[in-house]
CSV table of C-alpha atoms in Angstrom, one decimal:
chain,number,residue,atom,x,y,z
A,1,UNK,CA,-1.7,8.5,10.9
A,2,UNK,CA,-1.8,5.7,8.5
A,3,UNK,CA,-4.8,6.2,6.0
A,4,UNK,CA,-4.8,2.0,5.5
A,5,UNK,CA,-5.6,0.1,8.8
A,6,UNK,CA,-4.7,-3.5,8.6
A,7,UNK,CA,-5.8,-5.8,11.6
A,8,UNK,CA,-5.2,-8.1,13.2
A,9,UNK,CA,-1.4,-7.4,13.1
A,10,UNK,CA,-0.9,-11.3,13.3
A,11,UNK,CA,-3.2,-14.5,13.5
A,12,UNK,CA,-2.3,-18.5,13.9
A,13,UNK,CA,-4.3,-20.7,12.5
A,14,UNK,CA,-4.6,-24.3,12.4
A,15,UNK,CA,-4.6,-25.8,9.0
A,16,UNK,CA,-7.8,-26.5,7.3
A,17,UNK,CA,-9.8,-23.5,9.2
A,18,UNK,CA,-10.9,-20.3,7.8
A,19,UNK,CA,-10.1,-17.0,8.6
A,20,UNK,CA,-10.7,-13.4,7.8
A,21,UNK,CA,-8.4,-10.0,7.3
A,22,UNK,CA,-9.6,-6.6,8.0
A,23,UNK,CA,-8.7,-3.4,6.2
A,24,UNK,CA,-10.4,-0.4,7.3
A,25,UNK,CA,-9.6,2.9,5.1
A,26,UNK,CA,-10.1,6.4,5.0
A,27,UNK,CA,-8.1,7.2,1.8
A,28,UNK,CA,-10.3,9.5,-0.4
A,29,UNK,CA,-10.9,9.5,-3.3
A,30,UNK,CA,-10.7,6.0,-3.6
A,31,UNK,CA,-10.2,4.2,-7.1
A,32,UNK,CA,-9.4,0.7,-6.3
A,33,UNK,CA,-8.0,-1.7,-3.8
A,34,UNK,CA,-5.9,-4.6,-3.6
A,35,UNK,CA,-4.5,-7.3,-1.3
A,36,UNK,CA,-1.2,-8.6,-2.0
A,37,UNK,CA,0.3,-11.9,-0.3
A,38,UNK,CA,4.1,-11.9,0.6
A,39,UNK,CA,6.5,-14.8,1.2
A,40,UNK,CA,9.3,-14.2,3.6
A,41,UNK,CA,12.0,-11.9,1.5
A,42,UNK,CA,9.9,-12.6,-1.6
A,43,UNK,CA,8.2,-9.7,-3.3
A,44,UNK,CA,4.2,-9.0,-3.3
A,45,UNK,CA,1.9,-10.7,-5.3
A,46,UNK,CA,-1.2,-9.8,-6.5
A,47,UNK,CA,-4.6,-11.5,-5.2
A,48,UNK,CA,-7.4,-9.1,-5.6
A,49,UNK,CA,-8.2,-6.0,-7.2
A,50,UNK,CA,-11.6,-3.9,-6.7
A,51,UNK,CA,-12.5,-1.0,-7.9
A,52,UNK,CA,-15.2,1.1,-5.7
A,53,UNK,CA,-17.8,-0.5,-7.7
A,54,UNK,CA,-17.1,-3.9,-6.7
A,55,UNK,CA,-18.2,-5.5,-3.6
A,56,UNK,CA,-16.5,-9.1,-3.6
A,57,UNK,CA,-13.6,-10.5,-5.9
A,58,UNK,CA,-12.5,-14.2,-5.3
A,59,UNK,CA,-9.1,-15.6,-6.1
A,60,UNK,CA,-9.3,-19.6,-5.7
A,61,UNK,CA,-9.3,-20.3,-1.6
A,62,UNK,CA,-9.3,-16.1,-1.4
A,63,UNK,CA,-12.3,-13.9,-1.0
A,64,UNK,CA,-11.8,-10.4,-0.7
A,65,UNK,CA,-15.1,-8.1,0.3
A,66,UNK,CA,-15.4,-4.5,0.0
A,67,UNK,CA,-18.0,-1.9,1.5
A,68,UNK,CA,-16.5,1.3,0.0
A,69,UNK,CA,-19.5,3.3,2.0
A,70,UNK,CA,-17.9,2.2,5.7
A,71,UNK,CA,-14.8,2.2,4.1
A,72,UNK,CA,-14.1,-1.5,5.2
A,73,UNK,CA,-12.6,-4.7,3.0
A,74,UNK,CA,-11.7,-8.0,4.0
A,75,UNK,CA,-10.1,-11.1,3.2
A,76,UNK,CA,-11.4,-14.3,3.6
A,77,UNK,CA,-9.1,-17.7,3.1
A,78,UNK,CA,-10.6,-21.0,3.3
A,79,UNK,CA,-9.5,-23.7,4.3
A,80,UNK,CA,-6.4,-22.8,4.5
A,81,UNK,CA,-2.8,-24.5,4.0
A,82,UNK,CA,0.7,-24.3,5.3
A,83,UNK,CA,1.7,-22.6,2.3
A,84,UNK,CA,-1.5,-19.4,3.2
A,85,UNK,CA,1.4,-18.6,5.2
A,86,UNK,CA,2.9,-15.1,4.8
A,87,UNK,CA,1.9,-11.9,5.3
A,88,UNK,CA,-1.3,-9.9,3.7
A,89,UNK,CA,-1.3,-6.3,2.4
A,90,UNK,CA,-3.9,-4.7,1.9
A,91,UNK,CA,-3.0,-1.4,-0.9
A,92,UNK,CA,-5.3,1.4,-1.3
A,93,UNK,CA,-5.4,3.4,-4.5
A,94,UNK,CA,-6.5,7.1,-5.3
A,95,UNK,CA,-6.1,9.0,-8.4
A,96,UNK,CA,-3.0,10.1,-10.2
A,97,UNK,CA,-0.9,6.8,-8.8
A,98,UNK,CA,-1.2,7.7,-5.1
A,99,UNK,CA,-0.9,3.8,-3.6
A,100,UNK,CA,-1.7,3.8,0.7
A,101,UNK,CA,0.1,0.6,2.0
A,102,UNK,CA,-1.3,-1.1,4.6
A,103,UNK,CA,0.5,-2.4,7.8
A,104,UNK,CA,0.0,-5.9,6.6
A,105,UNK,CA,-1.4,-8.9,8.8
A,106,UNK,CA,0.9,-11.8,9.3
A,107,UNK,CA,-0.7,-15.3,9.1
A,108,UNK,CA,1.0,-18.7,10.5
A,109,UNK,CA,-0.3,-21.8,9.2
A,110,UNK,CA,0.1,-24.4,11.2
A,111,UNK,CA,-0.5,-28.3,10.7
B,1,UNK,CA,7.2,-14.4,-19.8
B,2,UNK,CA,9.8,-13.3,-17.5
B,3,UNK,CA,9.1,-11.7,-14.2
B,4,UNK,CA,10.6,-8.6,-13.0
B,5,UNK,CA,14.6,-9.4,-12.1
B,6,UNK,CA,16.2,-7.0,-9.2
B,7,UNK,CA,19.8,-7.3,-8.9
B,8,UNK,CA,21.4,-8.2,-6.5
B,9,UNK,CA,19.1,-9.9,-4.1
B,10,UNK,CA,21.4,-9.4,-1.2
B,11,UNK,CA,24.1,-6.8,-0.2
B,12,UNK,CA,26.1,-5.4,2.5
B,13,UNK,CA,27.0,-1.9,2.5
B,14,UNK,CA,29.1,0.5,5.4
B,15,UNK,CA,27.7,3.2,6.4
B,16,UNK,CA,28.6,6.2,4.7
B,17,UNK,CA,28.8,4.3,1.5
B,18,UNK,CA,26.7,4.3,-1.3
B,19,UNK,CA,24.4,1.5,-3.2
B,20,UNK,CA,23.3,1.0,-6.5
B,21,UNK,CA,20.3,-1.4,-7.7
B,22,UNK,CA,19.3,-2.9,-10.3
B,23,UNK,CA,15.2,-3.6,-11.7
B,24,UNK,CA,14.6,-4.9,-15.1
B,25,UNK,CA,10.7,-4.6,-15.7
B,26,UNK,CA,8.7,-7.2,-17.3
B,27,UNK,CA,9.3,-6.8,-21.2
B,28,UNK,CA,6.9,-4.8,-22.6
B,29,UNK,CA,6.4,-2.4,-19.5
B,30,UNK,CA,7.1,1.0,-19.2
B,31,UNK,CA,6.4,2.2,-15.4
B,32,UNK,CA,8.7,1.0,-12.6
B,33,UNK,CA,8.3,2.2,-8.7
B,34,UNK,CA,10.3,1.5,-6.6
B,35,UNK,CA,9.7,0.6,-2.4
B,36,UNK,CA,11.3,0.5,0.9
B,37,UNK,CA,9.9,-2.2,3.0
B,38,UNK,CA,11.1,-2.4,6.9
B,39,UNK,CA,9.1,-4.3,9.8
B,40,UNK,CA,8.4,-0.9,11.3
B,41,UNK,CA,7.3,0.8,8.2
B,42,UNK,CA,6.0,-1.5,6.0
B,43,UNK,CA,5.7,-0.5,2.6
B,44,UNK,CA,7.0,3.4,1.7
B,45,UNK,CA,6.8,4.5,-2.0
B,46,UNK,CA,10.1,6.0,-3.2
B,47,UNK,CA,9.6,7.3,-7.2
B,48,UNK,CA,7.9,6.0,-10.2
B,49,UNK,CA,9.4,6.3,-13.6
B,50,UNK,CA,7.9,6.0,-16.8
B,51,UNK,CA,9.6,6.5,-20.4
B,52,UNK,CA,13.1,7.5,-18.2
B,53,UNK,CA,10.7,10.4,-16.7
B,54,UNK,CA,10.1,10.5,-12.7
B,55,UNK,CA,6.2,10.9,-12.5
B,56,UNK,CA,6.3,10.2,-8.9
B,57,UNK,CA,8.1,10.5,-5.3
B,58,UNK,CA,7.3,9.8,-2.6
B,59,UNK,CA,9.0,11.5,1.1
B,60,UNK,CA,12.6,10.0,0.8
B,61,UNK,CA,15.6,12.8,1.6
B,62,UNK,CA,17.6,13.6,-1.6
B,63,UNK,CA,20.1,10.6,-1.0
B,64,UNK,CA,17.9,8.3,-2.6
B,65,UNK,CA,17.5,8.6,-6.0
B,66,UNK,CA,16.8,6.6,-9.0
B,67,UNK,CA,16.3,6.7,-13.0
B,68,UNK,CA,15.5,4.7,-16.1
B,69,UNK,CA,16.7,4.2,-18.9
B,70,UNK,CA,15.3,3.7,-22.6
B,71,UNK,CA,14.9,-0.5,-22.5
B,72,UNK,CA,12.8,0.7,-18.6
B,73,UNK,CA,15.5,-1.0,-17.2
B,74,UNK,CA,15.6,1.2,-14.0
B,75,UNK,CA,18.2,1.9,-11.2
B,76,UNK,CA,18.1,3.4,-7.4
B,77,UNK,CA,21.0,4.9,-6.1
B,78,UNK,CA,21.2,5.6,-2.4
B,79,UNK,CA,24.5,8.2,-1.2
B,80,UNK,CA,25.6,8.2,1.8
B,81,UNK,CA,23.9,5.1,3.6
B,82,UNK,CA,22.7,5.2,6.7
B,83,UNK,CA,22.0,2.4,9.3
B,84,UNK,CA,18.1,3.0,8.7
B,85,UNK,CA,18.7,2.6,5.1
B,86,UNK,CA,18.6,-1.7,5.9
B,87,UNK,CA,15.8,-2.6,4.2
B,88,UNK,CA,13.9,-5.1,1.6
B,89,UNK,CA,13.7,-2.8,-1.8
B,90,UNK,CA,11.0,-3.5,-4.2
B,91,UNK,CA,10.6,-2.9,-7.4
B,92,UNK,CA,7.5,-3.7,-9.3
B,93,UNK,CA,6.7,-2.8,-13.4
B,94,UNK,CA,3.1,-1.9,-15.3
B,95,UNK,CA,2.4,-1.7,-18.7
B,96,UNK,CA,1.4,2.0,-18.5
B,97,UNK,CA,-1.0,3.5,-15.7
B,98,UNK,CA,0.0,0.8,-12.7
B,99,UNK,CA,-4.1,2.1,-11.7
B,100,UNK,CA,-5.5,0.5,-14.6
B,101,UNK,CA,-3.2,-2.1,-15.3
B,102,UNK,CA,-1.7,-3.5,-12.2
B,103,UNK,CA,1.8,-3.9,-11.5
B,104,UNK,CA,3.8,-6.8,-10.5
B,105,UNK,CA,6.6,-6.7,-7.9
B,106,UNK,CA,10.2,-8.2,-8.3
B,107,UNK,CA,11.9,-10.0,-5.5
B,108,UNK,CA,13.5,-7.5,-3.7
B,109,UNK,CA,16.9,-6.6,-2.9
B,110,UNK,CA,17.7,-7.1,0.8
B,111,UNK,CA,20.4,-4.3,1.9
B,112,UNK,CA,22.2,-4.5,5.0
B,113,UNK,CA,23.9,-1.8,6.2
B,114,UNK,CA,26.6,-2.2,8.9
């Protein structure tokens, strides 16, 4: 069973609206946590990192959240553009470079 | 500052064949992992190296294997392809400790194998 659950699996939104990304996790120990945004057949690239003592890191239109006690982070984006879509992976780490990949969630834009 | 360059971007291999590629990590950085990314799977860690030694591996048979050499430059060769081998592979480079420093992921190399 995947330690990094990613949901929803896909969301369209219409541009200019907000939404929000869920990653539950039950990774342990836990030493930080990332979300990465991916073009289509482009690589990942970073947005956010927190560590377990962190509860919110922002990243222009992107607001990650995390609540290492239920295990849950999320990723806001406001108001959001065409180019907001691609899909959002959400990377847990432990110690001694053990990296938990989410699923990802695939978001479409749409004007 | 130049990102992390994976060579070739696209190939096509037969099965039974075998694939080398390419990363060249960010100058400067020592660790490079590399990653097999299919829309079933998602992300799957294959190895980590740092200063030409493998640190890490992940659960990938003995047909995929990789190494670095002295300039990081790193390579992953994969023996005997198989059709489930078709995949984006990612590389991505750190500094040192990808924990404490981050890492930043090249563009993939998109294999195809017929």
């Amino acid at each position: 069973k995947n330690q990094v659950e990613q949901s929803p699996q896909s969301l369209i939104i219409l541009e200019g609206k907000n939404c929000t990304l869920q990653c539950n996790y039950t990774v342990s120990p836990f030493s930080n946590l990332r979300w990465y945004k991916q073009d289509t057949g482009r690589g990942p690239v970073s947005l956010t990192i927190m560590t377990f003592s962190e509860n919110t890191k922002s990243n222009g239109r992107y607001t990650a959240t995390l609540d290492a006690d239920t295990k849950q982070s999320s990723l806001h984006i406001t108001a959001s553009q065409l180019s907001d879509s691609a899909s959002y992976i959400c990377v847990v780490s432990v110690s001694d470079y053990k990296l938990s990949f989410g699923a990802g969630t695939t978001v479409t834009v749409r004007a | 500052k130049a990102g992390v360059t994976q060579t070739p971007r696209y190939l096509i291999k037969t099965r039974g064949q075998q694939v080398t590629l390419s990363c060249s990590p960010i100058s400067g950085h020592r660790s490079v992992s590399w990653y097999q990314q299919t829309p079933g799977q998602g992300l799957q860690f294959l190895f980590e190296y740092f200063s030409e030694t493998q640190r890490n591996k992940g659960n990938f048979p003995g047909r995929f294997s990789g190494r670095q050499f002295s300039n990081s430059r790193s390579e992953m060769n994969v023996s005997t392809l198989e059709l489930g081998d078709s995949a984006l592979y990612l590389c991505a480079s750190s500094f040192r400790e990808p924990d404490n420093y981050g890492y930043t992921f090249g563009s993939g190399t998109r294999l195809t194998v017929v």
